[in-house]
Short mmCIF file of C-alpha atoms in Angstrom, two decimals:
data_model
loop_
_atom_site.label_atom_id
_atom_site.label_comp_id
_atom_site.label_asym_id
_atom_site.label_seq_id
_atom_site.Cartn_x
_atom_site.Cartn_y
_atom_site.Cartn_z
CA MET A 17 26.13 10.49 -6.46
CA PRO A 18 26.17 15.07 -5.91
CA SER A 19 23.22 16.66 -6.73
CA ARG A 20 23.15 18.35 -10.41
CA LEU A 21 21.16 21.47 -9.12
CA PRO A 22 23.87 24.65 -9.24
CA ALA A 23 24.85 25.32 -6.05
CA VAL A 24 24.57 29.06 -4.82
CA THR A 25 27.30 30.55 -2.49
CA GLN A 26 25.45 32.91 -0.95
CA PRO A 27 21.74 33.05 0.51
CA VAL A 28 19.25 34.54 -1.84
CA THR A 29 17.49 37.60 -1.29
CA THR A 30 14.92 39.38 -3.15
CA ALA A 31 13.36 42.37 -3.02
CA PRO A 32 9.47 42.12 -1.89
CA SER A 33 7.18 43.74 -4.36
CA GLN A 34 6.26 47.50 -4.09
CA GLY A 35 3.97 48.14 -1.16
CA ALA A 36 4.55 45.15 0.58
CA SER A 37 6.05 43.88 3.81
CA HIS A 38 7.45 40.83 2.93
CA ASP A 39 8.76 38.71 0.71
CA THR A 40 6.20 36.81 -1.68
CA THR A 41 8.75 35.72 -4.79
CA ALA A 42 8.67 32.36 -3.44
CA LEU A 43 5.46 31.74 -3.85
CA LEU A 44 3.38 30.36 -7.25
CA ARG A 45 1.57 33.07 -8.51
CA GLY A 46 1.28 34.77 -11.97
CA ALA A 47 4.35 37.17 -11.52
CA THR A 48 6.56 33.80 -10.92
CA ALA A 49 5.58 31.62 -13.22
CA SER A 50 9.04 31.49 -15.03
CA THR A 51 10.89 30.95 -11.60
CA TYR A 52 8.13 28.52 -11.25
CA ALA A 53 8.88 26.52 -14.35
CA ASP A 54 12.88 26.58 -13.75
CA THR A 55 12.45 25.27 -10.47
CA VAL A 56 10.45 22.61 -11.67
CA ARG A 57 13.03 21.71 -14.90
CA ALA A 58 15.90 21.84 -12.09
CA VAL A 59 14.95 19.25 -9.69
CA ALA A 60 13.42 17.46 -13.01
CA ASP A 61 16.70 17.36 -14.01
CA ASP A 62 18.25 16.51 -11.11
CA ILE A 63 16.00 13.25 -10.63
CA ALA A 64 16.28 12.47 -14.40
CA ALA A 65 20.65 11.98 -13.73
CA ARG A 66 19.91 10.11 -10.66
CA LEU A 67 17.39 7.70 -12.34
CA SER A 68 20.11 6.87 -15.33
CA SER A 69 22.76 6.55 -12.79
CA VAL A 70 21.56 4.44 -9.83
CA THR A 71 22.85 0.92 -9.63
CA GLN A 72 21.63 -0.09 -6.59
CA PRO A 73 18.29 0.53 -4.54
CA PHE A 74 19.52 2.11 -1.36
CA SER A 75 23.48 4.03 -0.65
CA GLY A 76 23.90 1.52 2.40
CA ALA A 77 24.45 4.38 4.16
CA SER A 78 23.75 3.50 8.13
CA ARG A 79 21.12 4.75 10.48
CA GLY A 80 23.64 6.77 12.56
CA GLU A 81 25.16 8.23 9.71
CA LEU A 82 22.15 9.29 8.18
CA GLN A 83 20.80 10.84 11.53
CA SER A 84 23.89 12.91 11.42
CA LEU A 85 23.56 13.98 8.08
CA VAL A 86 19.75 15.22 9.49
CA ASP A 87 20.94 16.70 12.68
CA ALA A 88 23.76 18.62 11.00
CA VAL A 89 20.93 20.77 8.99
CA ASP A 90 19.82 24.27 11.03
CA LEU A 91 16.53 24.62 9.86
CA ASP A 92 16.49 27.53 12.16
CA GLY A 93 19.60 28.99 10.34
CA PRO A 94 19.60 31.14 7.10
CA PRO A 95 17.33 30.98 4.70
CA SER A 96 19.73 30.30 1.30
CA GLY A 97 16.87 30.51 -1.59
CA THR A 98 14.91 27.84 -3.34
CA ARG A 99 17.66 26.32 -5.61
CA GLU A 100 19.76 25.96 -2.43
CA ALA A 101 18.20 24.46 -0.38
CA LEU A 102 16.99 22.28 -2.62
CA ARG A 103 20.32 21.46 -3.70
CA GLU A 104 21.13 20.61 -0.28
CA THR A 105 17.87 18.36 0.05
CA ALA A 106 18.05 16.75 -2.93
CA ASP A 107 22.17 15.79 -1.36
CA LEU A 108 20.62 15.07 1.69
CA TYR A 109 16.83 12.90 0.22
CA ALA A 110 17.27 11.83 -3.01
CA THR A 111 20.81 10.52 -2.81
CA HIS A 112 19.77 8.01 0.31
CA ALA A 113 16.03 7.21 -0.55
CA ILE A 114 14.79 4.03 -1.23
CA TRP A 115 14.78 3.49 -5.19
CA PHE A 116 11.62 1.37 -5.80
CA HIS A 117 12.32 1.57 -9.62
CA GLU A 118 15.70 -0.59 -9.16
CA PRO A 119 15.06 -4.27 -10.42
CA THR A 120 16.85 -5.31 -7.05
CA TYR A 121 14.52 -3.85 -5.05
CA ALA A 122 11.69 -6.64 -3.31
CA ALA A 123 10.77 -5.87 0.12
CA HIS A 124 7.85 -4.30 0.07
CA LEU A 125 4.45 -3.89 -1.41
CA ASN A 126 6.29 -0.42 -3.68
CA CYS A 127 6.22 -0.27 -7.18
CA PRO A 128 7.98 1.74 -9.50
CA VAL A 129 5.46 5.06 -10.69
CA ALA A 130 3.98 5.39 -14.23
CA LEU A 131 5.30 8.39 -15.94
CA PRO A 132 1.96 9.57 -16.25
CA ALA A 133 1.16 10.08 -12.93
CA VAL A 134 4.13 11.34 -12.24
CA GLY A 135 3.39 14.05 -14.49
CA ALA A 136 -0.14 14.35 -13.02
CA GLU A 137 1.93 14.94 -9.21
CA THR A 138 3.46 18.11 -10.83
CA MET A 139 0.20 19.55 -11.88
CA LEU A 140 -1.91 18.90 -8.82
CA ALA A 141 1.04 19.76 -6.54
CA ALA A 142 1.09 23.53 -8.24
CA ILE A 143 -3.01 23.98 -8.37
CA ASN A 144 -3.35 22.68 -4.78
CA THR A 145 -6.90 21.78 -4.81
CA SER A 146 -8.38 20.39 -1.93
CA VAL A 147 -11.37 17.68 -2.83
CA ASP A 148 -13.51 18.33 -0.45
CA THR A 149 -16.10 20.81 -1.09
CA TYR A 150 -16.94 21.82 -4.74
CA ASP A 151 -16.16 24.88 -4.21
CA GLN A 152 -12.97 23.96 -3.75
CA SER A 153 -12.65 21.60 -6.30
CA THR A 154 -15.31 21.75 -8.99
CA VAL A 155 -14.18 19.87 -12.08
CA ALA A 156 -12.01 17.39 -9.48
CA THR A 157 -14.63 16.53 -7.82
CA LEU A 158 -16.61 15.57 -11.11
CA MET A 159 -13.22 13.44 -12.31
CA GLU A 160 -12.76 11.93 -9.21
CA ARG A 161 -16.37 10.49 -9.17
CA ARG A 162 -16.00 9.36 -12.78
CA LEU A 163 -13.05 7.43 -11.30
CA VAL A 164 -15.11 5.97 -8.50
CA GLU A 165 -17.83 4.95 -11.04
CA TRP A 166 -15.18 3.33 -13.11
CA THR A 167 -13.88 1.31 -10.78
CA ALA A 168 -17.15 0.32 -8.97
CA GLY A 169 -17.61 -0.98 -12.72
CA ARG A 170 -14.86 -2.87 -12.55
CA ILE A 171 -15.67 -4.54 -9.60
CA GLY A 172 -18.81 -5.63 -11.28
CA PHE A 173 -21.09 -3.02 -9.40
CA ALA A 174 -23.97 -1.52 -10.70
CA VAL A 175 -22.59 1.89 -11.13
CA ASP A 176 -25.59 3.53 -10.82
CA GLY A 177 -25.79 2.90 -7.17
CA ALA A 178 -22.38 2.21 -6.36
CA ASP A 179 -20.30 5.33 -4.31
CA GLY A 180 -17.20 5.26 -3.07
CA VAL A 181 -14.41 8.12 -2.12
CA PHE A 182 -10.59 8.71 -2.87
CA THR A 183 -8.63 7.49 0.77
CA SER A 184 -4.81 7.78 1.69
CA GLY A 185 -4.01 3.98 1.56
CA GLY A 186 -5.73 0.85 2.20
CA THR A 187 -5.49 1.36 6.47
CA GLN A 188 -7.95 4.02 6.15
CA SER A 189 -10.34 2.59 3.75
CA ASN A 190 -10.07 -0.59 5.72
CA PHE A 191 -10.88 1.76 8.69
CA GLN A 192 -13.74 3.37 6.71
CA ALA A 193 -15.43 0.09 5.80
CA LEU A 194 -15.53 -1.63 9.58
CA PHE A 195 -16.99 1.75 10.55
CA LEU A 196 -19.98 1.83 7.91
CA ALA A 197 -20.39 -2.02 9.01
CA ARG A 198 -20.21 -1.31 12.56
CA GLU A 199 -22.88 1.58 12.06
CA LYS A 200 -25.06 -0.56 9.66
CA ALA A 201 -25.30 -2.93 13.44
CA ARG A 202 -25.20 -0.16 15.96
CA ARG A 203 -28.45 1.40 14.31
CA GLY A 204 -30.19 -2.56 14.30
CA GLY A 205 -29.88 -2.34 17.41
CA ALA A 206 -26.21 -4.44 18.12
CA ARG A 207 -24.33 -3.47 21.50
CA LEU A 208 -20.63 -2.45 21.12
CA GLU A 209 -19.42 -5.36 23.38
CA SER A 210 -20.87 -8.13 21.58
CA MET A 211 -19.88 -7.04 18.33
CA ARG A 212 -17.56 -9.21 16.23
CA ILE A 213 -15.55 -8.89 12.74
CA LEU A 214 -14.55 -12.45 11.06
CA ALA A 215 -11.45 -12.19 9.57
CA THR A 216 -8.34 -14.40 8.93
CA ALA A 217 -5.04 -14.48 10.97
CA VAL A 218 -3.27 -13.38 7.70
CA SER A 219 -5.30 -10.66 6.98
CA HIS A 220 -4.25 -7.40 7.25
CA PHE A 221 -3.16 -6.04 10.60
CA SER A 222 -5.38 -2.68 9.69
CA VAL A 223 -8.44 -5.18 10.54
CA ALA A 224 -7.54 -5.58 14.15
CA LYS A 225 -6.44 -1.33 14.57
CA SER A 226 -9.79 -0.78 13.15
CA ALA A 227 -11.34 -2.86 15.55
CA LEU A 228 -9.59 -0.92 18.28
CA LEU A 229 -10.18 2.56 17.37
CA LEU A 230 -13.89 1.99 16.53
CA GLY A 231 -14.30 0.82 20.22
CA LEU A 232 -15.01 -2.64 20.26
CA PRO A 233 -14.02 -5.41 22.91
CA ASP A 234 -10.46 -7.06 22.69
CA ASP A 235 -11.58 -10.39 21.35
CA ALA A 236 -13.21 -8.79 18.59
CA VAL A 237 -11.60 -10.13 15.87
CA VAL A 238 -11.88 -13.50 15.39
CA ALA A 239 -9.52 -15.72 13.13
CA VAL A 240 -11.08 -17.90 10.75
CA PRO A 241 -8.92 -20.86 10.25
CA THR A 242 -7.39 -21.56 6.93
CA ASP A 243 -6.33 -23.70 4.67
CA ALA A 244 -2.01 -24.47 4.02
CA ASP A 245 -1.45 -21.65 1.82
CA GLY A 246 -3.38 -19.12 4.65
CA ARG A 247 -6.41 -18.87 2.09
CA MET A 248 -9.75 -18.35 4.21
CA SER A 249 -11.68 -21.98 4.69
CA PRO A 250 -15.34 -21.63 3.59
CA ASP A 251 -16.29 -24.31 6.20
CA ALA A 252 -14.68 -22.80 8.87
CA LEU A 253 -16.15 -19.86 8.07
CA ALA A 254 -19.76 -20.98 8.27
CA GLU A 255 -18.73 -23.30 11.50
CA THR A 256 -17.22 -19.87 13.52
CA LEU A 257 -20.62 -17.88 12.07
CA VAL A 258 -22.54 -20.46 13.58
CA ASP A 259 -20.96 -20.64 16.75
CA ILE A 260 -21.16 -17.16 17.13
CA GLU A 261 -24.76 -16.68 16.96
CA ARG A 262 -24.79 -19.57 19.31
CA THR A 263 -23.44 -16.89 21.66
CA GLY A 264 -25.77 -13.99 21.36
CA ASP A 265 -22.61 -12.01 19.43
CA THR A 266 -23.11 -10.09 16.23
CA VAL A 267 -21.02 -10.55 13.37
CA ILE A 268 -20.93 -7.15 12.34
CA ALA A 269 -18.50 -8.14 8.83
CA VAL A 270 -16.36 -10.65 7.52
CA VAL A 271 -13.23 -9.46 5.86
CA ALA A 272 -12.07 -11.51 2.68
CA THR A 273 -8.76 -10.35 1.39
CA ALA A 274 -8.38 -10.32 -2.44
CA GLY A 275 -3.90 -10.46 -1.93
CA THR A 276 -2.86 -11.48 1.74
CA THR A 277 0.48 -9.35 2.30
CA ASP A 278 2.48 -12.00 2.48
CA ARG A 279 1.42 -15.05 0.56
CA GLY A 280 -0.15 -12.97 -1.92
CA CYS A 281 -3.53 -15.68 -2.13
CA ILE A 282 -6.68 -14.69 -2.82
CA ASP A 283 -9.64 -16.03 -0.79
CA PRO A 284 -12.63 -17.92 -2.02
CA LEU A 285 -14.75 -15.00 -2.90
CA GLY A 286 -17.72 -16.40 -4.34
CA PRO A 287 -18.01 -19.02 -1.47
CA ILE A 288 -17.60 -16.43 1.30
CA ALA A 289 -20.35 -14.14 -0.16
CA ASP A 290 -22.85 -17.36 -0.24
CA LEU A 291 -22.35 -17.62 3.36
CA CYS A 292 -22.32 -13.64 4.37
CA ASP A 293 -25.49 -13.35 2.07
CA ALA A 294 -26.99 -16.75 4.12
CA VAL A 295 -27.08 -14.63 7.40
CA GLY A 296 -27.36 -10.71 6.35
CA THR A 297 -23.60 -10.14 6.99
CA TRP A 298 -21.27 -6.71 5.94
CA LEU A 299 -18.92 -8.47 3.39
CA HIS A 300 -15.90 -6.20 2.91
CA VAL A 301 -13.46 -7.24 0.26
CA ASP A 302 -9.60 -5.86 0.96
CA ALA A 303 -8.27 -5.65 -2.46
CA ALA A 304 -5.58 -3.64 -1.28
CA TYR A 305 -3.12 -5.52 -3.05
CA GLY A 306 -4.84 -7.46 -5.80
CA CYS A 307 -6.83 -4.79 -7.05
CA GLY A 308 -4.42 -4.90 -10.07
CA LEU A 309 -6.17 -7.87 -11.35
CA LEU A 310 -9.23 -5.58 -12.14
CA VAL A 311 -7.53 -4.77 -15.69
CA SER A 312 -5.70 -7.96 -15.84
CA THR A 313 -6.57 -9.74 -19.30
CA THR A 314 -5.49 -13.16 -18.03
CA ARG A 315 -6.28 -13.52 -14.45
CA ARG A 316 -9.55 -11.27 -13.62
CA HIS A 317 -11.38 -14.37 -12.99
CA LEU A 318 -9.39 -14.77 -10.00
CA LEU A 319 -11.36 -11.90 -7.98
CA SER A 320 -14.95 -13.86 -9.18
CA GLY A 321 -17.25 -12.95 -6.25
CA ILE A 322 -16.00 -9.80 -5.37
CA GLU A 323 -18.79 -7.87 -7.13
CA ARG A 324 -20.85 -9.61 -4.63
CA ALA A 325 -19.45 -7.58 -1.58
CA ARG A 326 -20.44 -4.58 0.51
CA SER A 327 -17.58 -2.49 -0.03
CA VAL A 328 -14.01 -2.92 -1.59
CA THR A 329 -10.32 -1.58 -0.70
CA VAL A 330 -8.45 -0.36 -3.72
CA ASP A 331 -4.94 0.66 -3.20
CA PHE A 332 -3.77 2.24 -6.75
CA HIS A 333 -0.41 2.84 -5.19
CA LYS A 334 0.41 -1.09 -4.75
CA SER A 335 -0.57 -2.34 -8.29
CA PHE A 336 -1.88 0.62 -10.79
CA PHE A 337 1.96 1.90 -10.47
CA GLN A 338 0.68 4.92 -8.66
CA PRO A 339 2.62 7.33 -6.89
CA VAL A 340 1.55 7.55 -3.01
CA SER A 341 -1.07 8.03 -2.36
CA SER A 342 -3.61 6.37 -4.46
CA SER A 343 -6.49 4.48 -2.74
CA ALA A 344 -9.95 4.12 -2.27
CA LEU A 345 -13.00 2.70 -1.23
CA ILE A 346 -16.24 1.50 -2.88
CA VAL A 347 -19.35 0.42 -1.66
CA ARG A 348 -22.03 -1.62 -3.62
CA GLU A 349 -24.79 0.78 -2.29
CA ARG A 350 -24.51 4.67 -1.73
CA PRO A 351 -26.43 4.79 1.53
CA ASP A 352 -24.26 2.88 2.87
CA LEU A 353 -21.76 6.10 2.68
CA ALA A 354 -24.62 8.21 4.92
CA PRO A 355 -22.99 7.83 8.54
CA VAL A 356 -19.86 9.55 7.44
CA ALA A 357 -21.47 12.52 6.81
CA TRP A 358 -21.00 15.73 8.93
CA HIS A 359 -21.95 19.30 7.89
CA ALA A 360 -20.59 22.50 8.82
CA ASP A 361 -22.57 25.83 8.31
CA TYR A 362 -19.46 27.22 6.60
CA LEU A 363 -18.28 24.40 4.68
CA ASN A 364 -21.19 21.99 3.17
CA PRO A 365 -24.22 23.06 5.42
CA GLN A 366 -27.52 20.37 5.00
CA GLU A 367 -29.10 22.89 2.63
CA ASN A 368 -26.24 22.50 0.11
CA ALA A 369 -26.91 20.73 -2.72
CA GLU A 370 -23.72 20.28 -4.23
CA PRO A 371 -21.62 16.92 -4.78
CA ASN A 372 -19.49 17.78 -1.80
CA GLN A 373 -16.52 14.41 -1.73
CA VAL A 374 -16.32 15.41 2.30
CA ASP A 375 -19.78 14.30 2.98
CA LYS A 376 -18.22 10.70 2.39
CA SER A 377 -15.04 11.23 3.77
CA LEU A 378 -13.25 10.64 7.09
CA GLN A 379 -10.80 13.49 5.81
CA THR A 380 -11.89 16.82 4.99
CA THR A 381 -8.76 18.96 3.46
CA ARG A 382 -7.57 15.83 0.81
CA ARG A 383 -5.37 15.79 -2.37
CA PHE A 384 -6.44 15.43 -5.82
CA ASP A 385 -4.90 12.00 -6.11
CA ALA A 386 -7.21 10.84 -8.33
CA LEU A 387 -5.45 12.50 -11.00
CA LYS A 388 -2.91 10.36 -11.25
CA LEU A 389 -4.58 7.57 -11.75
CA TRP A 390 -6.85 9.76 -14.36
CA VAL A 391 -3.98 10.86 -16.65
CA THR A 392 -2.58 7.00 -16.51
CA LEU A 393 -5.46 5.56 -17.59
CA ARG A 394 -5.71 8.18 -20.68
CA ALA A 395 -2.42 8.10 -21.37
CA LEU A 396 -2.03 3.76 -21.29
CA GLY A 397 -5.54 2.77 -21.40
CA ALA A 398 -6.76 0.10 -18.43
CA ASP A 399 -5.34 -2.82 -20.68
CA GLY A 400 -1.97 -1.26 -20.69
CA VAL A 401 -1.85 -1.40 -17.00
CA GLY A 402 -3.12 -4.52 -16.62
CA ALA A 403 -0.29 -6.04 -19.18
CA MET A 404 2.38 -4.89 -16.31
CA VAL A 405 0.09 -6.56 -13.52
CA ASP A 406 0.31 -9.92 -15.57
CA ALA A 407 4.15 -9.25 -16.03
CA VAL A 408 4.83 -9.15 -12.65
CA CYS A 409 2.25 -12.22 -11.48
CA ASP A 410 4.21 -14.19 -14.27
CA LEU A 411 7.74 -13.12 -13.17
CA ALA A 412 7.09 -14.52 -9.45
CA ALA A 413 5.53 -17.69 -11.21
CA ALA A 414 8.79 -18.36 -13.08
CA VAL A 415 10.67 -17.44 -9.82
CA HIS A 416 9.07 -19.86 -8.14
CA GLN A 417 9.93 -22.76 -10.81
CA ASP A 418 13.40 -21.76 -10.25
CA LEU A 419 13.43 -22.15 -6.60
CA ALA A 420 11.58 -25.16 -6.28
CA THR A 421 14.59 -27.37 -8.19
CA ASP A 422 17.49 -25.46 -6.04
CA ARG A 423 18.85 -27.30 -3.94
CA ASP A 424 20.12 -24.55 -1.61
CA PHE A 425 16.48 -23.09 -0.94
CA ARG A 426 13.15 -24.47 0.46
CA LEU A 427 10.07 -22.32 -1.25
CA VAL A 428 7.10 -22.16 1.05
CA GLY A 429 3.38 -22.19 -0.37
CA THR A 430 2.41 -20.84 -3.31
CA THR A 431 0.72 -17.38 -4.87
CA ASP A 432 -2.12 -15.48 -6.57
CA LEU A 433 -0.01 -12.36 -7.23
CA SER A 434 3.71 -11.68 -6.93
CA THR A 435 5.18 -12.93 -4.02
CA VAL A 436 7.61 -15.27 -3.43
CA LEU A 437 8.03 -17.09 -0.27
CA PHE A 438 11.53 -18.81 0.63
CA ARG A 439 14.08 -19.92 3.16
CA TYR A 440 17.92 -20.62 2.57
CA GLU A 441 18.07 -24.28 4.18
CA PRO A 442 20.19 -26.58 2.27
CA GLU A 443 20.58 -30.31 2.87
CA GLY A 444 21.79 -30.91 6.48
CA LEU A 445 21.64 -27.40 7.79
CA ASP A 446 19.95 -27.22 11.15
CA PRO A 447 16.29 -25.78 11.08
CA GLU A 448 17.09 -23.40 14.10
CA ARG A 449 20.06 -22.49 12.30
CA ALA A 450 18.29 -22.13 8.96
CA ASP A 451 16.09 -19.60 11.26
CA ALA A 452 18.18 -17.51 12.59
CA LEU A 453 19.67 -16.69 9.33
CA VAL A 454 16.14 -15.21 8.10
CA PRO A 455 16.84 -11.83 9.79
CA GLN A 456 20.81 -11.76 9.47
CA VAL A 457 20.91 -12.21 6.01
CA ARG A 458 17.89 -9.32 5.17
CA ARG A 459 20.23 -7.19 7.19
CA VAL A 460 23.54 -7.98 5.60
CA LEU A 461 21.52 -7.54 2.20
CA PHE A 462 20.25 -4.23 3.41
CA ASP A 463 23.52 -2.45 5.01
CA SER A 464 25.04 -3.53 1.54
CA GLY A 465 22.62 -1.36 -0.61
CA ARG A 466 22.61 -3.56 -3.50
CA THR A 467 19.21 -5.38 -3.35
CA LEU A 468 15.92 -5.31 -0.72
CA VAL A 469 14.12 -8.52 0.29
CA ALA A 470 11.50 -7.97 3.19
CA LYS A 471 11.27 -11.49 6.02
CA THR A 472 8.09 -12.62 7.72
CA VAL A 473 6.77 -15.72 9.18
CA ILE A 474 4.94 -18.44 7.89
CA ASP A 475 3.77 -21.55 9.76
CA GLY A 476 5.85 -20.41 12.82
CA ARG A 477 9.39 -20.31 10.69
CA PRO A 478 10.57 -17.08 9.56
CA CYS A 479 11.35 -16.83 5.93
CA LEU A 480 12.55 -13.96 3.61
CA LYS A 481 10.33 -12.75 1.14
CA LEU A 482 10.47 -11.26 -2.63
CA THR A 483 7.01 -8.85 -3.07
CA LEU A 484 7.55 -8.60 -7.32
CA LEU A 485 5.62 -5.54 -8.34
CA ASN A 486 8.29 -4.53 -11.20
CA PRO A 487 7.46 -5.27 -14.74
CA ASP A 488 10.61 -3.84 -15.83
CA ALA A 489 12.44 -6.81 -13.61
CA THR A 490 13.62 -9.82 -15.47
CA LEU A 491 13.98 -13.28 -14.12
CA ALA A 492 17.84 -12.30 -14.83
CA ASP A 493 17.72 -9.62 -12.36
CA ILE A 494 15.76 -11.53 -9.80
CA ARG A 495 18.16 -14.67 -10.35
CA GLY A 496 20.62 -12.39 -9.22
CA VAL A 497 18.86 -11.36 -6.00
CA LEU A 498 18.73 -14.56 -5.41
CA GLU A 499 22.51 -15.29 -5.73
CA LEU A 500 23.31 -12.14 -3.40
CA VAL A 501 21.12 -14.39 -0.64
CA ARG A 502 22.70 -17.46 -1.42
CA SER A 503 26.02 -15.61 -0.91
CA ALA A 504 25.30 -13.76 2.15
CA ALA A 505 23.73 -17.04 3.97
CA HIS A 506 27.06 -18.53 2.64
CA GLY A 507 29.40 -16.22 4.48
CA LEU A 508 27.20 -16.20 7.80
CA LEU A 509 27.66 -19.87 7.81
CA ALA A 510 31.35 -19.46 7.36
CA GLY A 511 31.36 -17.63 10.28
CA GLU A 512 31.59 -13.39 9.12
CA ALA A 513 30.23 -11.47 11.37
CA LEU A 514 26.89 -11.97 12.30
CA ALA A 515 24.15 -9.79 12.36
CA ASP A 516 21.59 -9.32 15.48
CA THR A 517 17.82 -10.36 14.63
CA GLU A 518 15.96 -7.48 15.20
CA GLU A 519 13.20 -9.11 16.79
CA PRO A 520 12.14 -12.58 17.75
CA PRO A 521 11.43 -14.84 14.74
CA CYS A 522 8.22 -15.83 15.79
CA ARG A 523 5.71 -13.32 16.88
CA ASP A 524 1.89 -13.08 16.66
CA VAL A 525 0.60 -11.61 13.36
CA HIS A 526 -2.53 -10.00 15.44
CA PRO A 527 -2.24 -10.15 19.11
CA ARG A 528 -6.01 -9.04 19.35
CA LEU A 529 -7.11 -12.04 17.19
CA ALA A 530 -8.56 -14.78 18.79
CA ARG A 531 -7.67 -17.42 17.10
CA ALA A 532 -4.57 -18.43 15.39
CA GLU A 533 -3.64 -19.08 11.61
CA GLY A 534 -4.54 -22.47 10.61
CA GLU A 535 -6.08 -23.52 13.72
CA THR A 536 -8.49 -25.74 13.51
CA ARG A 537 -11.97 -25.52 15.96
#
């Protein structure tokens, strides 16, 4: 749809303030307060109009069409003024953005965002706080620390001993956790070349990526076998720990996942914690997806044992309905964060007693993203957020039941959260043809813009994936998505234009993992 922002036919020029040789009227300050209000209101009106009229998650424009639109913008051209620049950009970006709030968006771990958080985003962008040192952030630092305490309490850590910091996302949180584990092992005498990280083949790719960035050897990440649904096997973990001890190598961390990206399954955290405690190994729980269960009133028990972890990743922008980015790393014991600290005389001298968050973070300049969660909790309450988490899990369970009785589809596995894995596989369809249909169906649907679904590989076979994170979506909405899948598959089988597969149907999830998912030892 065209932007509702008023068009400006001539470039906007305004005289600079008296005595100045440059124009500051486009800067946010006291003298431009009314212009700020008008600007934000115009953008809000435009987005509101789009929200009320959008009927599908994507425009369907091709990559070539979008590239042409982007290339047509002359970034070195004459300035057009704020209002015209925003109008032009809305027509480009907002028109062709992916709208996660649409019920037929079901591809990835993206959620609709809570309105209180959107309001907070406006506030923090205008004030532009950097939460690195106290003298740049003051009350923002104290608010973030309070939210870290709140999250630690929800995990089950002792609030007076735990600590943490907000991050850009789960990848950064996982990297920092493994850095802390590496430093603990290194200071204990372990050599880099002997360090090993135990995870499963379906753990997030950031585990293998972190090992690479931390300078560990290519075989540092060892895949622990899983059960049929991809949950880490405690028996296999026990055997792997013994095997590695025999080699003289050092397990610096075990990474358990509370919500795998594809299956949405939660590793058995209690038994894994027992084994880690027995050998004194760092347990990190990647709860980027499953952290919403911390506020669930019906499923909190699925995270039993998370309180025994040494560190936990939480992604509020996945399961707490927050705008990107909003994530955190929480550690059970405050001293574990010490290896991150670095002192600069101009910023945070060592003798400075102020509460500087930069002492805990891999980042220096950092947005006050915690404000969004703060406002959301104050507006909706933890139970309100938890009810929405339960709603998407309930929806996924209902879709699983539907697919289990549909003769055209084959349900692939189960979930603890809100993902649905399935294949279009009616009776008589050759399995290899069903394999080829997966990327083709996904591409046809993406190109139409009517619905977005994902694809992945499970047990060597490609399948389609629904990631349900919209509490506003209904079973009827998702049944509609499945009908679009069925229709696309029927059309492709009938000989309509076939989309090329984008990649080989089977690939290793982690090239650096030493063992494949489910492999017996």
